[in-house]
JSON list of C-alpha atoms in Angstrom, two decimals:
[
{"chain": "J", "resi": 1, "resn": "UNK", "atom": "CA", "xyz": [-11.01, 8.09, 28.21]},
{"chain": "J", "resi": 2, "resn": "UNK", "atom": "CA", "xyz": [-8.48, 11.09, 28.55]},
{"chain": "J", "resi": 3, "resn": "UNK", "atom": "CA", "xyz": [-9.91, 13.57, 26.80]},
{"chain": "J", "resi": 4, "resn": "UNK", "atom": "CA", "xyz": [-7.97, 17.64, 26.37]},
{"chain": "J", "resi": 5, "resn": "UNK", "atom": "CA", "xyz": [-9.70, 20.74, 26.52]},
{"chain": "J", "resi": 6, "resn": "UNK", "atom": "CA", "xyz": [-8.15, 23.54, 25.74]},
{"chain": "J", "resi": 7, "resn": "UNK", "atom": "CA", "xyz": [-9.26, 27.29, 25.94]},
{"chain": "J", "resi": 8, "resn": "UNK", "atom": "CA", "xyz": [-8.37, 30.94, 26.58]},
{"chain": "J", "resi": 9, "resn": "UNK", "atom": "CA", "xyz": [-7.49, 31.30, 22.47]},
{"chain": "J", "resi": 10, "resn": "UNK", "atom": "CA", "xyz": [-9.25, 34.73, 20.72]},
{"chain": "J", "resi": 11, "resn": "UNK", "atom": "CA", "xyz": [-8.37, 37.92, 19.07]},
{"chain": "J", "resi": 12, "resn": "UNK", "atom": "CA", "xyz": [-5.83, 40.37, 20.72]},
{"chain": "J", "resi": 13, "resn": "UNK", "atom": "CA", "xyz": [-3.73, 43.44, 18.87]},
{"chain": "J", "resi": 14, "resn": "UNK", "atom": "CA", "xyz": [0.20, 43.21, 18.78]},
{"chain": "J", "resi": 15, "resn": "UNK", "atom": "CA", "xyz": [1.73, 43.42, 22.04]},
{"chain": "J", "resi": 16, "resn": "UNK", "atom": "CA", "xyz": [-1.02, 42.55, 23.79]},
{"chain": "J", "resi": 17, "resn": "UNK", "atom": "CA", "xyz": [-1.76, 39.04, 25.82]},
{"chain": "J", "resi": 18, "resn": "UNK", "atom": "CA", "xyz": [-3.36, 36.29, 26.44]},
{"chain": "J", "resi": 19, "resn": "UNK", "atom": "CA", "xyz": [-3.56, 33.14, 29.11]},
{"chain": "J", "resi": 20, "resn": "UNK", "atom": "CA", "xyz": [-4.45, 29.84, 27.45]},
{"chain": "J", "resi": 21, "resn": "UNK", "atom": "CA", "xyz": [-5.75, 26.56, 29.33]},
{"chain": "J", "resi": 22, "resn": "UNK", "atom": "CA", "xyz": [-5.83, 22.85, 29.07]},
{"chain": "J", "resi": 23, "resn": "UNK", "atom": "CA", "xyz": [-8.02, 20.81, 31.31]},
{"chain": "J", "resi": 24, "resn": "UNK", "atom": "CA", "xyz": [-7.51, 17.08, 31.16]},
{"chain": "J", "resi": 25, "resn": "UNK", "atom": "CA", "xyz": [-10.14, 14.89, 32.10]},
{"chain": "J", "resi": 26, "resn": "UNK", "atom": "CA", "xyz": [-9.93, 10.87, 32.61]},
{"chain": "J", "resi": 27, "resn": "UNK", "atom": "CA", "xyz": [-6.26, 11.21, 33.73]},
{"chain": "J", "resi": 28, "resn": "UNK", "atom": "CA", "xyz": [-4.55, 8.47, 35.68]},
{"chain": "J", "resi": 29, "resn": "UNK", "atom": "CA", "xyz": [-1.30, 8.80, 35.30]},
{"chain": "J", "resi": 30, "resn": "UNK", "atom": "CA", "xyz": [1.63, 10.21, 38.17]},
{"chain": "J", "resi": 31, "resn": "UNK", "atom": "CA", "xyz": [4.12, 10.91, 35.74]},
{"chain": "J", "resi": 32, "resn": "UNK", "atom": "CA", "xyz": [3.27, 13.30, 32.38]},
{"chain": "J", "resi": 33, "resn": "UNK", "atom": "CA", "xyz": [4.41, 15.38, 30.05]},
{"chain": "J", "resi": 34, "resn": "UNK", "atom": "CA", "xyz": [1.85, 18.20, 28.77]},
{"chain": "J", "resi": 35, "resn": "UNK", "atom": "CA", "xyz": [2.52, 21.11, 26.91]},
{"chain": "J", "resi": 36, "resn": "UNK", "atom": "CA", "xyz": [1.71, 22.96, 24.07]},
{"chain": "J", "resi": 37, "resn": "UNK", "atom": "CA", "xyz": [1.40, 22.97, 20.10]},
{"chain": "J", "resi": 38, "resn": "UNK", "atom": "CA", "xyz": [0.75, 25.49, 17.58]},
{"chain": "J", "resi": 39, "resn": "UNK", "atom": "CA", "xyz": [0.02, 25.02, 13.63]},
{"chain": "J", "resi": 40, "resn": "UNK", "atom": "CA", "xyz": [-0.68, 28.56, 11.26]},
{"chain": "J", "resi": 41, "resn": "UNK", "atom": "CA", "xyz": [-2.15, 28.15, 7.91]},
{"chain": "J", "resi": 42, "resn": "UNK", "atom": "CA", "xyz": [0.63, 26.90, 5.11]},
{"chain": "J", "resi": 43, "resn": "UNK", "atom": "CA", "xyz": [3.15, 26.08, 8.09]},
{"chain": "J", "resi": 44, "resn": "UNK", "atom": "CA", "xyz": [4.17, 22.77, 10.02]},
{"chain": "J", "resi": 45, "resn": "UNK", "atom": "CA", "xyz": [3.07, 21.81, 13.38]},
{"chain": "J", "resi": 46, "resn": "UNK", "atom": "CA", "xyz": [5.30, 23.48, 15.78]},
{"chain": "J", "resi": 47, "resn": "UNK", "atom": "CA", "xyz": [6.25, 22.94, 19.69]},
{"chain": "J", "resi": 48, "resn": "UNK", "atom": "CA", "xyz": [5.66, 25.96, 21.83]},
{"chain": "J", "resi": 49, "resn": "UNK", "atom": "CA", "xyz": [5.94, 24.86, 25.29]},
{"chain": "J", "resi": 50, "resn": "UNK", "atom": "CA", "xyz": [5.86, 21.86, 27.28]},
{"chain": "J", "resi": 51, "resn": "UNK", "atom": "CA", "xyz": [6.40, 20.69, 30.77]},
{"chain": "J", "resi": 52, "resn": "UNK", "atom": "CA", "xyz": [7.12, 17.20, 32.75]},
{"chain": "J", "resi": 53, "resn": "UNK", "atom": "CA", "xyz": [5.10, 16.28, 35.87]},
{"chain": "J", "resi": 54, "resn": "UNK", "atom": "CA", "xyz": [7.78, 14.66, 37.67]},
{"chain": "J", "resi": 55, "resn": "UNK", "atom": "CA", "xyz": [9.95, 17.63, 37.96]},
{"chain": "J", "resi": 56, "resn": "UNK", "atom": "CA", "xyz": [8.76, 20.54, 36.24]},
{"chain": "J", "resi": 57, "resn": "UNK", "atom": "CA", "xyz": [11.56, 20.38, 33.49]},
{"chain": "J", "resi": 58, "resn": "UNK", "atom": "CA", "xyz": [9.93, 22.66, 30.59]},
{"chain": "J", "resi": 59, "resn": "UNK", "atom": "CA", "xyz": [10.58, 23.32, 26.75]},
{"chain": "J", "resi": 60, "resn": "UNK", "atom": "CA", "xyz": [10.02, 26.71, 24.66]},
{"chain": "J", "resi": 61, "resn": "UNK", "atom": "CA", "xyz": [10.57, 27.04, 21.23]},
{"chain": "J", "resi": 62, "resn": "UNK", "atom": "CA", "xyz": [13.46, 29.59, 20.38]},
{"chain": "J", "resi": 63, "resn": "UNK", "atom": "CA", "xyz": [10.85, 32.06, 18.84]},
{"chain": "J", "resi": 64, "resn": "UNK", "atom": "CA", "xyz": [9.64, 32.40, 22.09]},
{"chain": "J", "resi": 65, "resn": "UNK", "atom": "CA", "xyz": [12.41, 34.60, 23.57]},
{"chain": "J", "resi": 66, "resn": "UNK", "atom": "CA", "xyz": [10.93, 35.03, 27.20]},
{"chain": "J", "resi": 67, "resn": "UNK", "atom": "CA", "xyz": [7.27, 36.13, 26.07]},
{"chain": "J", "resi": 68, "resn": "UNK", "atom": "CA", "xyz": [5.37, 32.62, 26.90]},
{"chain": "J", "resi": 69, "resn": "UNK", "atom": "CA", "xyz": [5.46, 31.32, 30.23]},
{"chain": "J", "resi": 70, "resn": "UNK", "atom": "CA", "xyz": [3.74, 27.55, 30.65]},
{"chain": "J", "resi": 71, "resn": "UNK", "atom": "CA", "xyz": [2.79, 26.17, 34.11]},
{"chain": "J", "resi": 72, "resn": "UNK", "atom": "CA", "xyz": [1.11, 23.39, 35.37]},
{"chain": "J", "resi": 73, "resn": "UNK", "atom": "CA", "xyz": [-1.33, 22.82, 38.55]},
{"chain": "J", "resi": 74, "resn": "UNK", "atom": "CA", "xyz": [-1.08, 18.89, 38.75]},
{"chain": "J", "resi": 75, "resn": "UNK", "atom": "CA", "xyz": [-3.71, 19.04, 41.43]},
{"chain": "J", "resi": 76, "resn": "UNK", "atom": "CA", "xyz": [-6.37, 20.25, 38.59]},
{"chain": "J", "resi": 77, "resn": "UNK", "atom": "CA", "xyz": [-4.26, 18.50, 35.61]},
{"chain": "J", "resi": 78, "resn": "UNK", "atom": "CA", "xyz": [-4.44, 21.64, 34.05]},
{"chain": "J", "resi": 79, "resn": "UNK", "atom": "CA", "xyz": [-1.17, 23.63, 32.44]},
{"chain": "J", "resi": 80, "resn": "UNK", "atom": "CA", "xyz": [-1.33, 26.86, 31.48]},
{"chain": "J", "resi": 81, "resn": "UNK", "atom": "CA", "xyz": [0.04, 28.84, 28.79]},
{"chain": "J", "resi": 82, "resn": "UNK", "atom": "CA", "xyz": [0.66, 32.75, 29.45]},
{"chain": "J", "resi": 83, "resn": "UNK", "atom": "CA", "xyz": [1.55, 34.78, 25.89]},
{"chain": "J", "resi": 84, "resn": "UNK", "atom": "CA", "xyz": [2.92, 38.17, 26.58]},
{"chain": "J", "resi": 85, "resn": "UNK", "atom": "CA", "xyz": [4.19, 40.70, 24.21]},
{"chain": "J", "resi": 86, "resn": "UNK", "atom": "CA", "xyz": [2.23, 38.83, 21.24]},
{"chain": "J", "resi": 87, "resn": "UNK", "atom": "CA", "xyz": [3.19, 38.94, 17.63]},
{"chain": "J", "resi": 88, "resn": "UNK", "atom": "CA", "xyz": [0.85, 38.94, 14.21]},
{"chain": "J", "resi": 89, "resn": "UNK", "atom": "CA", "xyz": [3.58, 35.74, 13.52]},
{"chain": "J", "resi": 90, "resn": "UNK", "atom": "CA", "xyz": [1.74, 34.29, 16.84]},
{"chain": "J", "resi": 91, "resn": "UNK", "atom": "CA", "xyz": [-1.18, 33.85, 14.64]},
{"chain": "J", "resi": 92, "resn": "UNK", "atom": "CA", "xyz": [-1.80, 29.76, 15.11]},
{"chain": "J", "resi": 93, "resn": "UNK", "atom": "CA", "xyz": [-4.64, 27.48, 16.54]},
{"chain": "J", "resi": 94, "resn": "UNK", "atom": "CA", "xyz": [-2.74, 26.38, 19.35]},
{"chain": "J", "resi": 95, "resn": "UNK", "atom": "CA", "xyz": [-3.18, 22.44, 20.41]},
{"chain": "J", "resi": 96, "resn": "UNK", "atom": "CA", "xyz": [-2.81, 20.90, 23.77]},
{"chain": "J", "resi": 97, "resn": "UNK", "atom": "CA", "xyz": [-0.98, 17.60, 24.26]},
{"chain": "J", "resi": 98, "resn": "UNK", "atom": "CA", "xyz": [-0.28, 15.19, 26.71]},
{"chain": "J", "resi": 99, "resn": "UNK", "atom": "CA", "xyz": [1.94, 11.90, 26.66]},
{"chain": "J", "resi": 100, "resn": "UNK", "atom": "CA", "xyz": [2.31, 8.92, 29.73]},
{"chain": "J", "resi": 101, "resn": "UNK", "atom": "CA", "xyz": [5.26, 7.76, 27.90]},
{"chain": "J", "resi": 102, "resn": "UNK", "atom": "CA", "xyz": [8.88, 8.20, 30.09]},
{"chain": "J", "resi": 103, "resn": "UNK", "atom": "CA", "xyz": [10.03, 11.25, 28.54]},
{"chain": "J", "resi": 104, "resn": "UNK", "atom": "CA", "xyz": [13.04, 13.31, 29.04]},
{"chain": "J", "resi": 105, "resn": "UNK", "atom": "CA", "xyz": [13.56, 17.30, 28.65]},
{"chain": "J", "resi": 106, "resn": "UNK", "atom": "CA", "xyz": [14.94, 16.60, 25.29]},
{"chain": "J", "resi": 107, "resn": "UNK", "atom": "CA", "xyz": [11.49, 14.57, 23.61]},
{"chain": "J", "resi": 108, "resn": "UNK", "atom": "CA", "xyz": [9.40, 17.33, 25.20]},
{"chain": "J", "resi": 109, "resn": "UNK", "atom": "CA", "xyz": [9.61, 19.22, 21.70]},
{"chain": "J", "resi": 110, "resn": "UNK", "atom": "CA", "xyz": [8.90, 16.23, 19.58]},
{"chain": "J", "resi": 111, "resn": "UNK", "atom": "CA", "xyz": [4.98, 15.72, 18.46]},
{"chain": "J", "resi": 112, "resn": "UNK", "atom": "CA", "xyz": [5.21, 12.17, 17.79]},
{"chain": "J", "resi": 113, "resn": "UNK", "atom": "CA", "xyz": [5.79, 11.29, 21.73]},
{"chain": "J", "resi": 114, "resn": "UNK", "atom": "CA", "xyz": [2.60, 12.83, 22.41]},
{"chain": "J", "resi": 115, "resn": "UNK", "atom": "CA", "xyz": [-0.46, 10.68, 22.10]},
{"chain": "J", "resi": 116, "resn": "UNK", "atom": "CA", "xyz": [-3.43, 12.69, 23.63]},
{"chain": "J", "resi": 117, "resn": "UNK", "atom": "CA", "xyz": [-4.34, 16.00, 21.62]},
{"chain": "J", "resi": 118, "resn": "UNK", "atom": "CA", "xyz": [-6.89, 18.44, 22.24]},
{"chain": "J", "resi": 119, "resn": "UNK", "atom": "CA", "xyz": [-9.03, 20.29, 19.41]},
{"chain": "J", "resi": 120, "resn": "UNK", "atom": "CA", "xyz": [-6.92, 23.05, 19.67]},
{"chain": "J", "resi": 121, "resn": "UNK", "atom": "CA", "xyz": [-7.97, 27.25, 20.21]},
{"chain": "J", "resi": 122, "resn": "UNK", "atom": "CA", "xyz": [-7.69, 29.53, 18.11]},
{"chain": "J", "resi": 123, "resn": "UNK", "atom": "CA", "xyz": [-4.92, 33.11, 18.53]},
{"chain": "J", "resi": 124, "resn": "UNK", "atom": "CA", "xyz": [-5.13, 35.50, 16.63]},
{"chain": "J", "resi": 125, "resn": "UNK", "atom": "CA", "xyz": [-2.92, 38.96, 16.24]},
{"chain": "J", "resi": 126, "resn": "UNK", "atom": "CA", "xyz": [-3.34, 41.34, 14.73]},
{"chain": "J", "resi": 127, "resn": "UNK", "atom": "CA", "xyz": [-0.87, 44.35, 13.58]}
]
C-alpha cells in the first residue's frame, strides 16, 4: 500500500520560511510524478509544485514567483518543498501527491492525474 506522509507544515511570521516533506512508503514504481498541493479555507485546491522522476521536469504555480523551490531525493522517495519569503496568502494545509501514470510537464499541475494523496500539513502566516 503506498501510503504519503507529509510534514515540516507550522506557524511562521511573513517573510519568514519553512521546508516541507513527503515521505512515501510502499513505492514501486521507476517512473513518478510527486509534487505538491495546497487548499485555504473558502478556496479551490490549488497546484504548488510538482516534479517528474524520470527527468526532473518541475511545475510552480505563477503565485510562486521564485519563493518555493521543490526537490526530490528518489533514493529516499522523498520531495521536498522549500517556502521562502512566505506570505499571510500562503496560509493553506498543503497536500502531498504522487501519480505512476505517464505524465508529461504539462499534467504535472492537474489534481485529477494524481492518485496517491497524503493528509496534508498545515502553514500558517501570519502578518
Amino acid at each position: 500500500e503506498v501510503q504519503l506522509q507529509a510534514s515540516g507544515g507550522g506557524l511562521v511570521q511573513s517573510g519568514g520560511s519553512l521546508r516541507l516533506s513527503c515521505a512515501a512508503s510502499g513505492w514501486i514504481f521507476d517512473d513518478y510524478a510527486i509534487g505538491w498541493f495546497r487548499q485555504a479555507p473558502g478556496k479551490e485546491r490549488e497546484a504548488v509544485s510538482c516534479i517528474l522522476s524520470s527527468d526532473g521536469s518541475t511545475y510552480y504555480g505563477d503565485f510562486v514567483k521564485g519563493r518555493f523551490t521543490i526537490s526530490l531525493d528518489n533514493a529516499k522517495n522523498t520531495v521536498y518543498l522549500q517556502l521562502n519569503s512566505l506570505k499571510p496568502e500562503d496560509t493553506a494545509v498543503y497536500y502531498c501527491a504522487a501519480s505512476e501514470r505517464p505524465m508529461s510537464q504539462v499534467g504535472l499541475r492537474h489534481a485529477t492525474l494524481y492518485d496517491y494523496w497524503g493528509k496534508g500539513t498545515q502553514v500558517t502566516v501570519s502578518s
